């Protein structure tokens, strides 16, 4: 059982939690995730490890309330214990000194790209980050991303802060201005990652995306997280979650993410948040 040590709201629907998990904190690397269960009879959900504090034996998770389990987790408070946390899982991000790297985060995807930006900077890269949200009031981790980057560019869909438009447009402008980019890392909604790849493909800029298919066991056994990359079947939980975005079949990913929409809606409607009690 893992105790919740801190909890704060980054926006109305996005929560940051610091959770006691000494063994995971000691071993985790950027790009890895955990699988969490709020209760014994609960669903297993994957969440990225956004940060760690080895001295405190704790990890940080940042999650958006989208359905039953994330709503249940959001209902838990400091001092309560999460039933189980398994990790660190997945292959770590390939971190080298590539030169000029651009980290793009959309919405809650900023929480996933944050540890990657931090690790790239520590490895000596020049890091330009582009973060975006629908509106200023739901933009998360601006200060943390500024600290993890040499330069931070911000966009909002409604123009309430920074550039008026999508993060992909900011990247396009950066490329058009003649900036020579060695590698792009992009995390966010599936359409965003697809569009970012369309922007970088003509310039042959290697682009790594972090995929979020539905996962069940997260050990490579069940096949739930099947994705197609370069025409081959890969399991995101063990072969990923990061892949070369120019090779990813985003259409298949989007279809598979919608597979249980009706069941998810039913579960959320029946949700009364006694699930961790
Ligand atoms: P549901 O109502 O069950 O589903 C809502 C949405 O989440 C649907 O789009 C559904 O397709 C998707 N989803 C449902 N169950 C799963 C599952 N077991 N695995 C993956 N997706 C699922 N979200 C964050 O907010 N922060 C993160 O740091 C984060 N990191 C992730 C890292 C990985 C490797 C993956 C695969 C996903 C990550 N996600 C993250 C997405 C997160 O797992 C889902 O939002 C969560 O599982 C939703 O559960 P729910 O019961 O609240 O919602
Ligand atoms: P959102 O819909 O508010 O979009 C966030 C930003 O992404 C926008 O402000 C915009 O800049 C960009 N964007 C969105 N659609 C775009 C498009 N069609 N073209 C170009 N840019 C676009 O995001 P949200 O509500 O915070 O949801 C975050 C999404 O991230 C969810 O779909 C979730 O499944 C996904 N997610 C992915 C991972 C992962 O590991 N890949 C982890 C967590 C969440
Ligand atoms: Fe079961 Fe990846 S979640 S194989």
Short mmCIF file of C-alpha atoms and ligand atoms in Angstrom, two decimals:
data_model
loop_
_atom_site.label_atom_id
_atom_site.label_comp_id
_atom_site.label_asym_id
_atom_site.label_seq_id
_atom_site.Cartn_x
_atom_site.Cartn_y
_atom_site.Cartn_z
CA UNK A 1 0.00 0.00 0.00
CA UNK A 2 1.36 3.38 -1.01
CA UNK A 3 0.59 6.45 1.08
CA UNK A 4 -0.43 9.72 -0.60
CA UNK A 5 2.02 12.34 0.72
CA UNK A 6 0.88 15.45 -1.19
CA UNK A 7 -2.01 16.36 -3.47
CA UNK A 8 -2.59 19.54 -5.44
CA UNK A 9 -4.80 20.65 -8.31
CA UNK A 10 -2.87 21.94 -11.36
CA UNK A 11 -6.20 22.82 -13.02
CA UNK A 12 -9.82 21.91 -12.37
CA UNK A 13 -9.42 18.42 -13.87
CA UNK A 14 -5.68 17.75 -13.48
CA UNK A 15 -4.15 16.63 -10.19
CA UNK A 16 -0.56 16.19 -9.07
CA UNK A 17 0.02 13.56 -6.37
CA UNK A 18 3.19 12.65 -4.53
CA UNK A 19 3.01 9.02 -3.46
CA UNK A 20 5.32 6.93 -1.31
CA UNK A 21 7.02 4.31 -3.52
CA UNK A 22 10.71 4.05 -2.46
CA UNK A 23 11.71 1.17 -4.74
CA UNK A 24 10.20 2.80 -7.81
CA UNK A 25 11.72 6.19 -6.93
CA UNK A 26 15.16 4.58 -6.69
CA UNK A 27 15.00 2.92 -10.12
CA UNK A 28 12.75 4.95 -12.42
CA UNK A 29 14.01 6.67 -15.56
CA UNK A 30 12.39 9.31 -17.79
CA UNK A 31 9.65 7.87 -20.01
CA UNK A 32 8.61 5.08 -17.62
CA UNK A 33 5.22 4.57 -16.04
CA UNK A 34 3.41 2.75 -13.25
CA UNK A 35 0.22 0.69 -13.18
CA UNK A 36 -2.01 1.62 -10.31
CA UNK A 37 -5.09 0.13 -8.62
CA UNK A 38 -7.06 2.26 -6.20
CA UNK A 39 -8.78 -0.80 -4.69
CA UNK A 40 -8.54 -4.61 -4.75
CA UNK A 41 -11.47 -4.95 -7.16
CA UNK A 42 -10.45 -1.87 -9.16
CA UNK A 43 -9.21 -1.44 -12.72
CA UNK A 44 -5.47 -1.22 -13.47
CA UNK A 45 -4.54 2.12 -15.04
CA UNK A 46 -1.16 3.25 -16.39
CA UNK A 47 0.21 6.68 -15.37
CA UNK A 48 3.55 8.23 -16.24
CA UNK A 49 6.07 8.87 -13.46
CA UNK A 50 6.40 12.64 -13.76
CA UNK A 51 9.13 13.00 -11.15
CA UNK A 52 10.85 11.30 -8.23
CA UNK A 53 12.31 12.27 -4.88
CA UNK A 54 14.78 9.56 -3.83
CA UNK A 55 15.42 11.02 -0.35
CA UNK A 56 11.69 11.02 0.37
CA UNK A 57 11.20 7.65 -1.37
CA UNK A 58 8.38 9.17 -3.41
CA UNK A 59 7.17 9.59 -6.97
CA UNK A 60 4.92 12.22 -8.56
CA UNK A 61 1.99 11.34 -10.81
CA UNK A 62 -0.01 13.91 -12.76
CA UNK A 63 -3.40 12.79 -14.01
CA UNK A 64 -6.52 14.12 -15.66
CA UNK A 65 -9.95 13.04 -14.41
CA UNK A 66 -11.45 11.31 -17.46
CA UNK A 67 -13.37 8.32 -16.11
CA UNK A 68 -14.11 6.05 -13.16
CA UNK A 69 -10.62 5.19 -11.90
CA UNK A 70 -9.11 8.66 -12.31
CA UNK A 71 -12.21 10.11 -10.56
CA UNK A 72 -11.76 7.60 -7.76
CA UNK A 73 -8.06 8.46 -7.41
CA UNK A 74 -8.94 12.16 -7.38
CA UNK A 75 -11.28 11.44 -4.45
CA UNK A 76 -8.39 10.13 -2.33
CA UNK A 77 -6.59 12.44 0.07
CA UNK A 78 -3.24 12.88 1.77
CA UNK A 79 -2.66 10.09 4.31
CA UNK A 80 -4.84 7.57 2.44
CA UNK A 81 -3.20 4.55 0.78
CA UNK A 82 -3.39 3.47 -2.85
CA UNK A 83 -4.06 -0.30 -3.03
CA UNK A 84 -1.22 -1.15 -5.43
CA UNK A 85 1.42 0.48 -7.59
CA UNK A 86 3.54 -1.58 -9.96
CA UNK A 87 6.63 -0.19 -11.70
CA UNK A 88 8.72 1.26 -13.10
CA UNK A 89 7.35 -0.15 -16.37
CA UNK A 90 8.11 0.41 -20.05
CA UNK A 91 11.35 1.24 -21.83
CA UNK A 92 12.99 4.46 -20.68
CA UNK A 93 13.34 7.36 -23.11
CA UNK A 94 16.49 7.15 -25.23
CA UNK A 95 18.46 10.05 -23.74
CA UNK A 96 21.65 11.27 -25.44
CA UNK A 97 23.18 14.57 -26.34
CA UNK A 98 21.36 14.95 -29.67
CA UNK A 99 21.99 18.72 -29.97
CA UNK A 100 18.87 20.84 -30.33
CA UNK A 101 15.79 19.01 -29.12
CA UNK A 102 12.20 20.22 -29.08
CA UNK A 103 9.74 18.85 -26.49
CA UNK A 104 6.08 19.35 -27.37
CA UNK A 105 3.35 18.82 -24.76
CA UNK A 106 -0.39 19.15 -25.34
CA UNK A 107 -2.80 19.37 -22.38
CA UNK A 108 -2.12 16.72 -19.74
CA UNK A 109 0.59 15.39 -22.09
CA UNK A 110 2.77 18.20 -20.65
CA UNK A 111 3.06 16.07 -17.48
CA UNK A 112 4.43 13.21 -19.59
CA UNK A 113 6.91 15.31 -21.61
CA UNK A 114 8.20 17.14 -18.50
CA UNK A 115 10.52 14.34 -17.22
CA UNK A 116 11.80 13.87 -20.79
CA UNK A 117 12.68 17.58 -21.13
CA UNK A 118 14.41 17.49 -17.75
CA UNK A 119 16.50 14.43 -18.66
CA UNK A 120 17.44 15.88 -22.09
CA UNK A 121 18.64 19.11 -20.49
CA UNK A 122 20.67 17.17 -17.90
CA UNK A 123 22.29 15.25 -20.79
CA UNK A 124 23.52 18.54 -22.30
CA UNK A 125 20.93 19.14 -25.03
CA UNK A 126 19.63 22.58 -25.87
CA UNK A 127 15.93 22.13 -25.14
CA UNK A 128 13.16 24.22 -26.66
CA UNK A 129 9.76 23.28 -25.26
CA UNK A 130 6.38 24.04 -26.75
CA UNK A 131 3.38 23.58 -24.47
CA UNK A 132 -0.28 24.16 -25.25
CA UNK A 133 -3.74 23.98 -23.76
CA UNK A 134 -7.25 24.87 -24.84
CA UNK A 135 -7.16 27.92 -22.57
CA UNK A 136 -4.83 29.68 -20.10
CA UNK A 137 -6.71 28.46 -17.00
CA UNK A 138 -5.99 24.80 -17.83
CA UNK A 139 -2.35 25.20 -18.85
CA UNK A 140 -0.22 23.10 -16.48
CA UNK A 141 3.44 23.02 -15.37
CA UNK A 142 4.47 26.28 -17.08
CA UNK A 143 7.12 27.16 -14.49
CA UNK A 144 8.47 23.60 -14.26
CA UNK A 145 8.75 23.39 -18.07
CA UNK A 146 10.47 26.80 -18.20
CA UNK A 147 13.05 25.53 -15.71
CA UNK A 148 13.58 22.28 -17.63
CA UNK A 149 14.08 24.13 -20.94
CA UNK A 150 16.42 26.70 -22.50
CA UNK A 151 13.42 28.30 -24.18
CA UNK A 152 9.69 27.87 -23.61
CA UNK A 153 6.97 28.67 -26.15
CA UNK A 154 3.32 28.62 -25.11
CA UNK A 155 0.15 28.31 -27.17
CA UNK A 156 -3.55 28.31 -26.34
CA UNK A 157 -6.35 27.28 -28.70
CA UNK A 158 -8.47 30.31 -27.71
CA UNK A 159 -5.59 32.83 -27.70
CA UNK A 160 -6.03 33.62 -23.98
CA UNK A 161 -2.25 33.23 -23.45
CA UNK A 162 0.79 33.00 -25.71
CA UNK A 163 0.42 32.07 -29.38
CA UNK A 164 -3.19 31.81 -30.59
CA UNK A 165 -3.39 28.30 -32.05
CA UNK A 166 -2.08 24.73 -31.77
CA UNK A 167 1.39 23.64 -30.59
CA UNK A 168 1.92 22.13 -34.04
CA UNK A 169 1.66 25.61 -35.60
CA UNK A 170 4.34 26.90 -33.21
CA UNK A 171 6.62 24.03 -34.24
CA UNK A 172 5.95 24.76 -37.93
CA UNK A 173 6.92 28.41 -37.41
CA UNK A 174 10.10 27.37 -35.58
CA UNK A 175 11.12 25.13 -38.48
CA UNK A 176 10.18 27.81 -41.04
CA UNK A 177 12.40 30.32 -39.18
CA UNK A 178 15.40 28.14 -40.07
CA UNK A 179 16.00 26.57 -36.63
CA UNK A 180 17.88 23.30 -37.15
CA UNK A 181 16.24 20.71 -34.93
CA UNK A 182 17.90 17.36 -34.22
CA UNK A 183 15.03 15.56 -32.49
CA UNK A 184 11.44 16.18 -31.47
CA UNK A 185 9.56 14.52 -28.58
CA UNK A 186 5.78 14.96 -28.64
CA UNK A 187 3.13 13.88 -26.14
CA UNK A 188 -0.55 14.74 -26.08
CA UNK A 189 -3.83 13.85 -27.78
CA UNK A 190 -3.53 11.40 -30.68
CA UNK A 191 -4.50 14.03 -33.34
CA UNK A 192 -1.81 16.36 -31.97
CA UNK A 193 0.93 13.70 -32.17
CA UNK A 194 -0.18 12.79 -35.71
CA UNK A 195 -0.07 16.44 -36.85
CA UNK A 196 3.34 17.02 -35.22
CA UNK A 197 4.64 14.03 -37.20
CA UNK A 198 3.18 15.51 -40.40
CA UNK A 199 5.07 18.74 -39.65
CA UNK A 200 8.46 17.07 -39.04
CA UNK A 201 8.27 14.33 -41.72
CA UNK A 202 9.14 16.54 -44.76
CA UNK A 203 12.19 17.83 -42.86
CA UNK A 204 13.29 14.32 -41.81
CA UNK A 205 13.42 15.34 -38.14
CA UNK A 206 13.22 12.18 -36.04
CA UNK A 207 10.11 12.47 -33.87
CA UNK A 208 9.43 10.35 -30.81
CA UNK A 209 5.86 10.05 -29.55
CA UNK A 210 4.56 8.47 -26.34
CA UNK A 211 1.54 6.28 -27.05
CA UNK A 212 -1.37 5.80 -24.65
CA UNK A 213 -3.28 2.68 -25.78
CA UNK A 214 -5.47 0.84 -23.30
CA UNK A 215 -3.30 -1.37 -21.11
CA UNK A 216 -4.34 -4.26 -18.88
CA UNK A 217 -1.47 -6.38 -17.53
CA UNK A 218 1.35 -4.08 -18.76
CA UNK A 219 3.71 -7.06 -18.96
CA UNK A 220 3.41 -7.91 -22.66
CA UNK A 221 1.11 -10.90 -22.09
CA UNK A 222 -2.47 -9.77 -22.77
CA UNK A 223 -2.10 -7.89 -26.07
CA UNK A 224 -4.46 -5.07 -25.05
CA UNK A 225 -1.92 -2.35 -25.84
CA UNK A 226 -1.23 -3.60 -29.40
CA UNK A 227 -0.12 -0.82 -31.76
CA UNK A 228 1.20 -0.91 -35.33
CA UNK A 229 4.62 0.66 -35.90
CA UNK A 230 6.35 0.40 -39.27
CA UNK A 231 3.80 -2.24 -40.29
CA UNK A 232 4.74 -4.47 -37.35
CA UNK A 233 2.72 -5.23 -34.22
CA UNK A 234 4.26 -3.85 -31.04
CA UNK A 235 3.10 -3.93 -27.42
CA UNK A 236 3.33 -0.40 -26.05
CA UNK A 237 3.76 -1.60 -22.44
CA UNK A 238 7.04 -3.42 -23.09
CA UNK A 239 8.25 -2.24 -26.54
CA UNK A 240 7.23 1.38 -25.76
CA UNK A 241 5.43 3.52 -24.78
CA UNK A 242 7.72 5.66 -26.99
CA UNK A 243 8.03 5.00 -30.71
CA UNK A 244 9.23 6.68 -33.89
CA UNK A 245 6.15 8.78 -34.71
CA UNK A 246 6.76 8.65 -38.46
CA UNK A 247 6.13 4.89 -38.34
CA UNK A 248 3.04 4.85 -36.09
CA UNK A 249 -0.42 3.93 -37.40
CA UNK A 250 -2.33 6.68 -35.54
CA UNK A 251 -5.65 5.73 -37.12
CA UNK A 252 -5.52 2.25 -35.56
CA UNK A 253 -4.51 3.75 -32.20
CA UNK A 254 -7.47 6.17 -32.25
CA UNK A 255 -9.91 3.35 -33.16
CA UNK A 256 -8.63 1.04 -30.42
CA UNK A 257 -8.82 3.84 -27.81
CA UNK A 258 -12.56 4.15 -28.54
CA UNK A 259 -13.24 0.38 -28.18
CA UNK A 260 -14.78 0.51 -24.68
CA UNK A 261 -16.41 3.95 -24.87
CA UNK A 262 -19.90 2.65 -23.94
CA UNK A 263 -18.61 0.59 -20.98
CA UNK A 264 -16.44 3.49 -19.74
CA UNK A 265 -19.44 5.83 -19.84
CA UNK A 266 -21.58 3.30 -17.89
CA UNK A 267 -18.84 2.82 -15.27
CA UNK A 268 -18.49 6.57 -14.80
CA UNK A 269 -22.27 7.01 -14.43
CA UNK A 270 -22.39 4.25 -11.79
CA UNK A 271 -19.35 5.71 -10.01
CA UNK A 272 -20.07 6.80 -6.44
CA UNK A 273 -16.45 6.93 -5.24
CA UNK A 274 -16.69 4.30 -2.51
CA UNK A 275 -14.13 2.46 -4.61
CA UNK A 276 -11.12 2.96 -2.37
CA UNK A 277 -12.90 2.87 0.92
P1 LIG B 1 -12.07 5.43 -18.51
O1 LIG B 1 -13.45 5.92 -18.49
O2 LIG B 1 -11.83 3.98 -18.29
O3 LIG B 1 -11.42 5.85 -19.90
C1 LIG B 1 -11.25 7.19 -20.33
C2 LIG B 1 -10.17 7.23 -21.39
O4 LIG B 1 -8.95 6.60 -20.95
C3 LIG B 1 -10.53 6.48 -22.67
O5 LIG B 1 -10.00 7.26 -23.75
C4 LIG B 1 -9.82 5.17 -22.59
O6 LIG B 1 -9.51 4.70 -23.88
C5 LIG B 1 -8.58 5.49 -21.79
N1 LIG B 1 -8.23 4.35 -20.91
C6 LIG B 1 -9.11 3.66 -20.12
N2 LIG B 1 -8.49 2.66 -19.45
C7 LIG B 1 -7.20 2.69 -19.83
C8 LIG B 1 -6.07 1.91 -19.51
N3 LIG B 1 -6.13 0.87 -18.65
N4 LIG B 1 -4.93 2.20 -20.13
C9 LIG B 1 -4.84 3.26 -20.96
N5 LIG B 1 -5.87 4.05 -21.30
C10 LIG B 1 -7.03 3.76 -20.76
N6 LIG B 1 -3.14 9.90 -18.17
C11 LIG B 1 -2.86 10.94 -17.38
O7 LIG B 1 -3.75 11.72 -17.03
N7 LIG B 1 -1.57 11.17 -16.93
C12 LIG B 1 -0.54 10.37 -17.27
O8 LIG B 1 0.61 10.59 -16.84
C13 LIG B 1 -0.82 9.27 -18.14
N8 LIG B 1 0.18 8.44 -18.53
C14 LIG B 1 -0.10 7.38 -19.31
C15 LIG B 1 0.95 6.54 -19.68
C16 LIG B 1 0.71 5.44 -20.46
C17 LIG B 1 1.86 4.53 -20.83
C18 LIG B 1 -0.62 5.17 -20.91
C19 LIG B 1 -0.87 3.95 -21.74
C20 LIG B 1 -1.67 5.99 -20.56
C21 LIG B 1 -1.44 7.11 -19.76
N9 LIG B 1 -2.46 7.96 -19.35
C22 LIG B 1 -2.16 9.04 -18.56
C23 LIG B 1 -3.89 7.69 -19.68
C24 LIG B 1 -4.59 7.02 -18.48
O9 LIG B 1 -4.08 5.74 -18.29
C25 LIG B 1 -6.12 6.97 -18.71
O10 LIG B 1 -6.62 8.28 -18.73
C26 LIG B 1 -6.81 6.19 -17.61
O11 LIG B 1 -6.52 4.82 -17.72
C27 LIG B 1 -8.30 6.42 -17.66
O12 LIG B 1 -8.98 5.57 -16.73
P2 LIG B 1 -10.43 5.93 -16.21
O13 LIG B 1 -11.00 4.72 -15.58
O14 LIG B 1 -10.40 7.16 -15.38
O15 LIG B 1 -11.21 6.33 -17.52
P1 LIG B 2 -6.55 18.91 -25.41
O1 LIG B 2 -7.56 18.29 -26.26
O2 LIG B 2 -6.93 20.03 -24.54
O3 LIG B 2 -5.32 19.37 -26.35
C1 LIG B 2 -4.13 19.89 -25.80
C2 LIG B 2 -3.35 20.61 -26.87
O4 LIG B 2 -2.93 19.71 -27.90
C3 LIG B 2 -4.09 21.72 -27.60
O5 LIG B 2 -4.09 22.92 -26.86
C4 LIG B 2 -3.31 21.84 -28.91
O6 LIG B 2 -2.16 22.65 -28.79
C5 LIG B 2 -2.90 20.40 -29.16
N1 LIG B 2 -3.83 19.78 -30.09
C6 LIG B 2 -5.05 19.23 -29.82
N2 LIG B 2 -5.64 18.79 -30.95
C7 LIG B 2 -4.78 19.09 -31.95
C8 LIG B 2 -4.83 18.90 -33.37
N3 LIG B 2 -5.87 18.32 -33.99
N4 LIG B 2 -3.78 19.35 -34.11
C9 LIG B 2 -2.72 19.94 -33.52
N5 LIG B 2 -2.61 20.13 -32.19
C10 LIG B 2 -3.63 19.73 -31.43
O7 LIG B 2 -5.84 17.82 -24.51
P2 LIG B 2 -6.30 17.27 -23.09
O8 LIG B 2 -7.77 17.40 -22.88
O9 LIG B 2 -5.40 17.74 -22.03
O10 LIG B 2 -6.06 15.73 -23.29
C11 LIG B 2 -4.82 15.27 -23.33
C12 LIG B 2 -4.77 14.06 -24.23
O11 LIG B 2 -3.50 13.50 -24.01
C13 LIG B 2 -5.81 12.99 -23.98
O12 LIG B 2 -6.35 12.65 -25.25
C14 LIG B 2 -5.02 11.84 -23.42
O13 LIG B 2 -5.49 10.59 -23.87
C15 LIG B 2 -3.65 12.12 -23.98
N6 LIG B 2 -2.59 11.59 -23.12
C16 LIG B 2 -1.56 10.99 -23.74
C17 LIG B 2 -0.58 10.44 -22.98
C18 LIG B 2 0.52 9.74 -23.66
O14 LIG B 2 1.30 9.07 -23.01
N7 LIG B 2 0.61 9.88 -24.96
C19 LIG B 2 -0.60 10.51 -21.60
C20 LIG B 2 -1.63 11.20 -21.01
C21 LIG B 2 -2.65 11.71 -21.78
FE1 LIG B 3 -1.06 -6.31 -21.94
FE2 LIG B 3 0.61 -4.54 -23.01
S1 LIG B 3 -0.97 -4.21 -21.60
S2 LIG B 3 0.40 -6.64 -23.51
#
